[in-house]
């Protein structure tokens, strides 16, 4: 998986704009959590679809961006968490061991 690192508010704004032409996925990952590592590994093993952009947010380093995401998309913060953004809105989110590539693609 070729993750696009999400590390600034400006990048989040760019992601929002890009969601009007291509669905955007945000993976909120805690580098200190085993469940988060399992979810990431599960996604990393899947072929990366060209129809979606995948962004990686390190929650330990960028908690303020995670908080901004929760507020902006009106979702409860969880970790790990997947959010699918289309047309500036979160159309799907899942957390913990409920994160599967097939489910993400089903909502694109």
JSON list of C-alpha atoms in Angstrom, two decimals:
[
{"chain": "A", "resi": 1, "resn": "UNK", "atom": "CA", "xyz": [0.00, 0.00, 0.00]},
{"chain": "A", "resi": 2, "resn": "UNK", "atom": "CA", "xyz": [1.35, 3.41, -0.96]},
{"chain": "A", "resi": 3, "resn": "UNK", "atom": "CA", "xyz": [0.00, 5.55, 1.87]},
{"chain": "A", "resi": 4, "resn": "UNK", "atom": "CA", "xyz": [-0.17, 9.33, 1.50]},
{"chain": "A", "resi": 5, "resn": "UNK", "atom": "CA", "xyz": [0.94, 10.71, 4.85]},
{"chain": "A", "resi": 6, "resn": "UNK", "atom": "CA", "xyz": [-1.50, 13.17, 6.38]},
{"chain": "A", "resi": 7, "resn": "UNK", "atom": "CA", "xyz": [0.38, 15.50, 8.70]},
{"chain": "A", "resi": 8, "resn": "UNK", "atom": "CA", "xyz": [-1.11, 18.98, 8.38]},
{"chain": "A", "resi": 9, "resn": "UNK", "atom": "CA", "xyz": [-4.39, 20.84, 8.26]},
{"chain": "A", "resi": 10, "resn": "UNK", "atom": "CA", "xyz": [-3.49, 22.07, 4.78]},
{"chain": "A", "resi": 11, "resn": "UNK", "atom": "CA", "xyz": [-3.16, 18.47, 3.58]},
{"chain": "A", "resi": 12, "resn": "UNK", "atom": "CA", "xyz": [-6.57, 17.71, 5.11]},
{"chain": "A", "resi": 13, "resn": "UNK", "atom": "CA", "xyz": [-8.05, 20.62, 3.15]},
{"chain": "A", "resi": 14, "resn": "UNK", "atom": "CA", "xyz": [-6.43, 19.29, -0.04]},
{"chain": "A", "resi": 15, "resn": "UNK", "atom": "CA", "xyz": [-7.87, 15.85, 0.70]},
{"chain": "A", "resi": 16, "resn": "UNK", "atom": "CA", "xyz": [-11.33, 17.41, 1.06]},
{"chain": "A", "resi": 17, "resn": "UNK", "atom": "CA", "xyz": [-11.02, 19.15, -2.32]},
{"chain": "A", "resi": 18, "resn": "UNK", "atom": "CA", "xyz": [-9.74, 15.97, -3.98]},
{"chain": "A", "resi": 19, "resn": "UNK", "atom": "CA", "xyz": [-12.74, 14.02, -2.64]},
{"chain": "A", "resi": 20, "resn": "UNK", "atom": "CA", "xyz": [-14.93, 15.71, -5.26]},
{"chain": "A", "resi": 21, "resn": "UNK", "atom": "CA", "xyz": [-13.09, 13.87, -8.04]},
{"chain": "A", "resi": 22, "resn": "UNK", "atom": "CA", "xyz": [-11.82, 10.71, -6.32]},
{"chain": "A", "resi": 23, "resn": "UNK", "atom": "CA", "xyz": [-12.90, 9.06, -3.06]},
{"chain": "A", "resi": 24, "resn": "UNK", "atom": "CA", "xyz": [-10.38, 9.59, -0.25]},
{"chain": "A", "resi": 25, "resn": "UNK", "atom": "CA", "xyz": [-9.71, 7.19, 2.63]},
{"chain": "A", "resi": 26, "resn": "UNK", "atom": "CA", "xyz": [-8.23, 8.32, 5.93]},
{"chain": "A", "resi": 27, "resn": "UNK", "atom": "CA", "xyz": [-6.70, 5.62, 8.12]},
{"chain": "A", "resi": 28, "resn": "UNK", "atom": "CA", "xyz": [-6.25, 6.90, 11.67]},
{"chain": "A", "resi": 29, "resn": "UNK", "atom": "CA", "xyz": [-3.53, 4.74, 13.18]},
{"chain": "A", "resi": 30, "resn": "UNK", "atom": "CA", "xyz": [-2.10, 4.55, 16.68]},
{"chain": "A", "resi": 31, "resn": "UNK", "atom": "CA", "xyz": [1.48, 3.33, 16.44]},
{"chain": "A", "resi": 32, "resn": "UNK", "atom": "CA", "xyz": [1.30, 2.10, 20.04]},
{"chain": "A", "resi": 33, "resn": "UNK", "atom": "CA", "xyz": [-1.81, -0.08, 19.62]},
{"chain": "A", "resi": 34, "resn": "UNK", "atom": "CA", "xyz": [-1.72, -3.76, 18.61]},
{"chain": "A", "resi": 35, "resn": "UNK", "atom": "CA", "xyz": [-5.27, -3.69, 17.23]},
{"chain": "A", "resi": 36, "resn": "UNK", "atom": "CA", "xyz": [-4.31, -0.73, 15.06]},
{"chain": "A", "resi": 37, "resn": "UNK", "atom": "CA", "xyz": [-1.25, -2.63, 13.81]},
{"chain": "A", "resi": 38, "resn": "UNK", "atom": "CA", "xyz": [-3.43, -5.61, 12.86]},
{"chain": "A", "resi": 39, "resn": "UNK", "atom": "CA", "xyz": [-5.89, -3.38, 10.96]},
{"chain": "A", "resi": 40, "resn": "UNK", "atom": "CA", "xyz": [-3.06, -1.64, 9.10]},
{"chain": "A", "resi": 41, "resn": "UNK", "atom": "CA", "xyz": [-1.37, -4.92, 8.21]},
{"chain": "A", "resi": 42, "resn": "UNK", "atom": "CA", "xyz": [-4.70, -6.24, 6.90]},
{"chain": "A", "resi": 43, "resn": "UNK", "atom": "CA", "xyz": [-5.00, -3.24, 4.57]},
{"chain": "A", "resi": 44, "resn": "UNK", "atom": "CA", "xyz": [-1.33, -3.36, 3.57]},
{"chain": "A", "resi": 45, "resn": "UNK", "atom": "CA", "xyz": [-1.77, -6.94, 2.31]},
{"chain": "A", "resi": 46, "resn": "UNK", "atom": "CA", "xyz": [-4.52, -5.95, -0.13]},
{"chain": "A", "resi": 47, "resn": "UNK", "atom": "CA", "xyz": [-3.91, -4.69, -3.66]},
{"chain": "A", "resi": 48, "resn": "UNK", "atom": "CA", "xyz": [-4.28, -0.93, -3.74]},
{"chain": "A", "resi": 49, "resn": "UNK", "atom": "CA", "xyz": [-7.23, 0.10, -5.92]},
{"chain": "A", "resi": 50, "resn": "UNK", "atom": "CA", "xyz": [-6.59, 2.98, -8.29]},
{"chain": "A", "resi": 51, "resn": "UNK", "atom": "CA", "xyz": [-10.11, 4.30, -7.75]},
{"chain": "A", "resi": 52, "resn": "UNK", "atom": "CA", "xyz": [-9.36, 5.56, -4.20]},
{"chain": "A", "resi": 53, "resn": "UNK", "atom": "CA", "xyz": [-6.59, 7.55, -2.52]},
{"chain": "A", "resi": 54, "resn": "UNK", "atom": "CA", "xyz": [-5.38, 6.23, 0.84]},
{"chain": "A", "resi": 55, "resn": "UNK", "atom": "CA", "xyz": [-4.13, 8.60, 3.54]},
{"chain": "A", "resi": 56, "resn": "UNK", "atom": "CA", "xyz": [-2.34, 7.61, 6.75]},
{"chain": "A", "resi": 57, "resn": "UNK", "atom": "CA", "xyz": [-2.61, 9.66, 9.93]},
{"chain": "A", "resi": 58, "resn": "UNK", "atom": "CA", "xyz": [-0.28, 8.88, 12.84]},
{"chain": "A", "resi": 59, "resn": "UNK", "atom": "CA", "xyz": [-2.47, 9.69, 15.85]},
{"chain": "A", "resi": 60, "resn": "UNK", "atom": "CA", "xyz": [0.44, 9.86, 18.26]},
{"chain": "A", "resi": 61, "resn": "UNK", "atom": "CA", "xyz": [2.17, 12.60, 16.26]},
{"chain": "A", "resi": 62, "resn": "UNK", "atom": "CA", "xyz": [-0.92, 14.42, 15.00]},
{"chain": "A", "resi": 63, "resn": "UNK", "atom": "CA", "xyz": [-3.71, 14.18, 17.57]},
{"chain": "A", "resi": 64, "resn": "UNK", "atom": "CA", "xyz": [-4.93, 17.70, 16.77]},
{"chain": "A", "resi": 65, "resn": "UNK", "atom": "CA", "xyz": [-5.56, 16.70, 13.14]},
{"chain": "A", "resi": 66, "resn": "UNK", "atom": "CA", "xyz": [-7.47, 13.64, 14.35]},
{"chain": "A", "resi": 67, "resn": "UNK", "atom": "CA", "xyz": [-9.62, 15.87, 16.56]},
{"chain": "A", "resi": 68, "resn": "UNK", "atom": "CA", "xyz": [-10.20, 18.18, 13.59]},
{"chain": "A", "resi": 69, "resn": "UNK", "atom": "CA", "xyz": [-11.31, 15.19, 11.48]},
{"chain": "A", "resi": 70, "resn": "UNK", "atom": "CA", "xyz": [-13.77, 14.05, 14.16]},
{"chain": "A", "resi": 71, "resn": "UNK", "atom": "CA", "xyz": [-15.29, 17.52, 14.33]},
{"chain": "A", "resi": 72, "resn": "UNK", "atom": "CA", "xyz": [-15.28, 18.23, 10.61]},
{"chain": "A", "resi": 73, "resn": "UNK", "atom": "CA", "xyz": [-16.91, 14.93, 9.63]},
{"chain": "A", "resi": 74, "resn": "UNK", "atom": "CA", "xyz": [-19.09, 14.59, 12.75]},
{"chain": "A", "resi": 75, "resn": "UNK", "atom": "CA", "xyz": [-17.71, 11.18, 13.72]},
{"chain": "A", "resi": 76, "resn": "UNK", "atom": "CA", "xyz": [-16.62, 9.92, 17.10]},
{"chain": "A", "resi": 77, "resn": "UNK", "atom": "CA", "xyz": [-12.85, 9.56, 17.40]},
{"chain": "A", "resi": 78, "resn": "UNK", "atom": "CA", "xyz": [-11.70, 5.94, 17.44]},
{"chain": "A", "resi": 79, "resn": "UNK", "atom": "CA", "xyz": [-8.41, 4.20, 16.84]},
{"chain": "A", "resi": 80, "resn": "UNK", "atom": "CA", "xyz": [-7.82, 2.57, 14.53]},
{"chain": "A", "resi": 81, "resn": "UNK", "atom": "CA", "xyz": [-10.43, 4.11, 12.29]},
{"chain": "A", "resi": 82, "resn": "UNK", "atom": "CA", "xyz": [-11.18, 4.31, 8.58]},
{"chain": "A", "resi": 83, "resn": "UNK", "atom": "CA", "xyz": [-13.13, 7.18, 7.07]},
{"chain": "A", "resi": 84, "resn": "UNK", "atom": "CA", "xyz": [-14.21, 7.28, 3.43]},
{"chain": "A", "resi": 85, "resn": "UNK", "atom": "CA", "xyz": [-14.62, 10.83, 2.17]},
{"chain": "A", "resi": 86, "resn": "UNK", "atom": "CA", "xyz": [-16.65, 11.59, -0.98]},
{"chain": "A", "resi": 87, "resn": "UNK", "atom": "CA", "xyz": [-17.76, 15.04, -2.11]},
{"chain": "A", "resi": 88, "resn": "UNK", "atom": "CA", "xyz": [-16.49, 16.58, 1.12]},
{"chain": "A", "resi": 89, "resn": "UNK", "atom": "CA", "xyz": [-18.51, 14.25, 3.38]},
{"chain": "A", "resi": 90, "resn": "UNK", "atom": "CA", "xyz": [-17.74, 11.11, 5.35]},
{"chain": "A", "resi": 91, "resn": "UNK", "atom": "CA", "xyz": [-19.90, 8.43, 3.73]},
{"chain": "A", "resi": 92, "resn": "UNK", "atom": "CA", "xyz": [-18.47, 5.46, 5.65]},
{"chain": "A", "resi": 93, "resn": "UNK", "atom": "CA", "xyz": [-16.45, 4.91, 8.78]},
{"chain": "A", "resi": 94, "resn": "UNK", "atom": "CA", "xyz": [-15.41, 1.83, 10.69]},
{"chain": "A", "resi": 95, "resn": "UNK", "atom": "CA", "xyz": [-13.05, 1.08, 13.52]},
{"chain": "A", "resi": 96, "resn": "UNK", "atom": "CA", "xyz": [-10.96, -1.56, 15.21]},
{"chain": "A", "resi": 97, "resn": "UNK", "atom": "CA", "xyz": [-11.17, -5.08, 13.76]},
{"chain": "A", "resi": 98, "resn": "UNK", "atom": "CA", "xyz": [-14.16, -4.12, 11.62]},
{"chain": "A", "resi": 99, "resn": "UNK", "atom": "CA", "xyz": [-11.80, -2.53, 9.05]},
{"chain": "A", "resi": 100, "resn": "UNK", "atom": "CA", "xyz": [-11.74, -4.48, 5.76]},
{"chain": "A", "resi": 101, "resn": "UNK", "atom": "CA", "xyz": [-10.78, -3.36, 2.26]},
{"chain": "A", "resi": 102, "resn": "UNK", "atom": "CA", "xyz": [-13.85, -5.02, 0.73]},
{"chain": "A", "resi": 103, "resn": "UNK", "atom": "CA", "xyz": [-16.14, -2.95, 2.96]},
{"chain": "A", "resi": 104, "resn": "UNK", "atom": "CA", "xyz": [-14.32, 0.26, 2.06]},
{"chain": "A", "resi": 105, "resn": "UNK", "atom": "CA", "xyz": [-14.59, -0.46, -1.66]},
{"chain": "A", "resi": 106, "resn": "UNK", "atom": "CA", "xyz": [-18.25, -1.39, -1.33]},
{"chain": "A", "resi": 107, "resn": "UNK", "atom": "CA", "xyz": [-18.98, 2.20, -0.25]},
{"chain": "A", "resi": 108, "resn": "UNK", "atom": "CA", "xyz": [-16.93, 3.94, -2.94]}
]
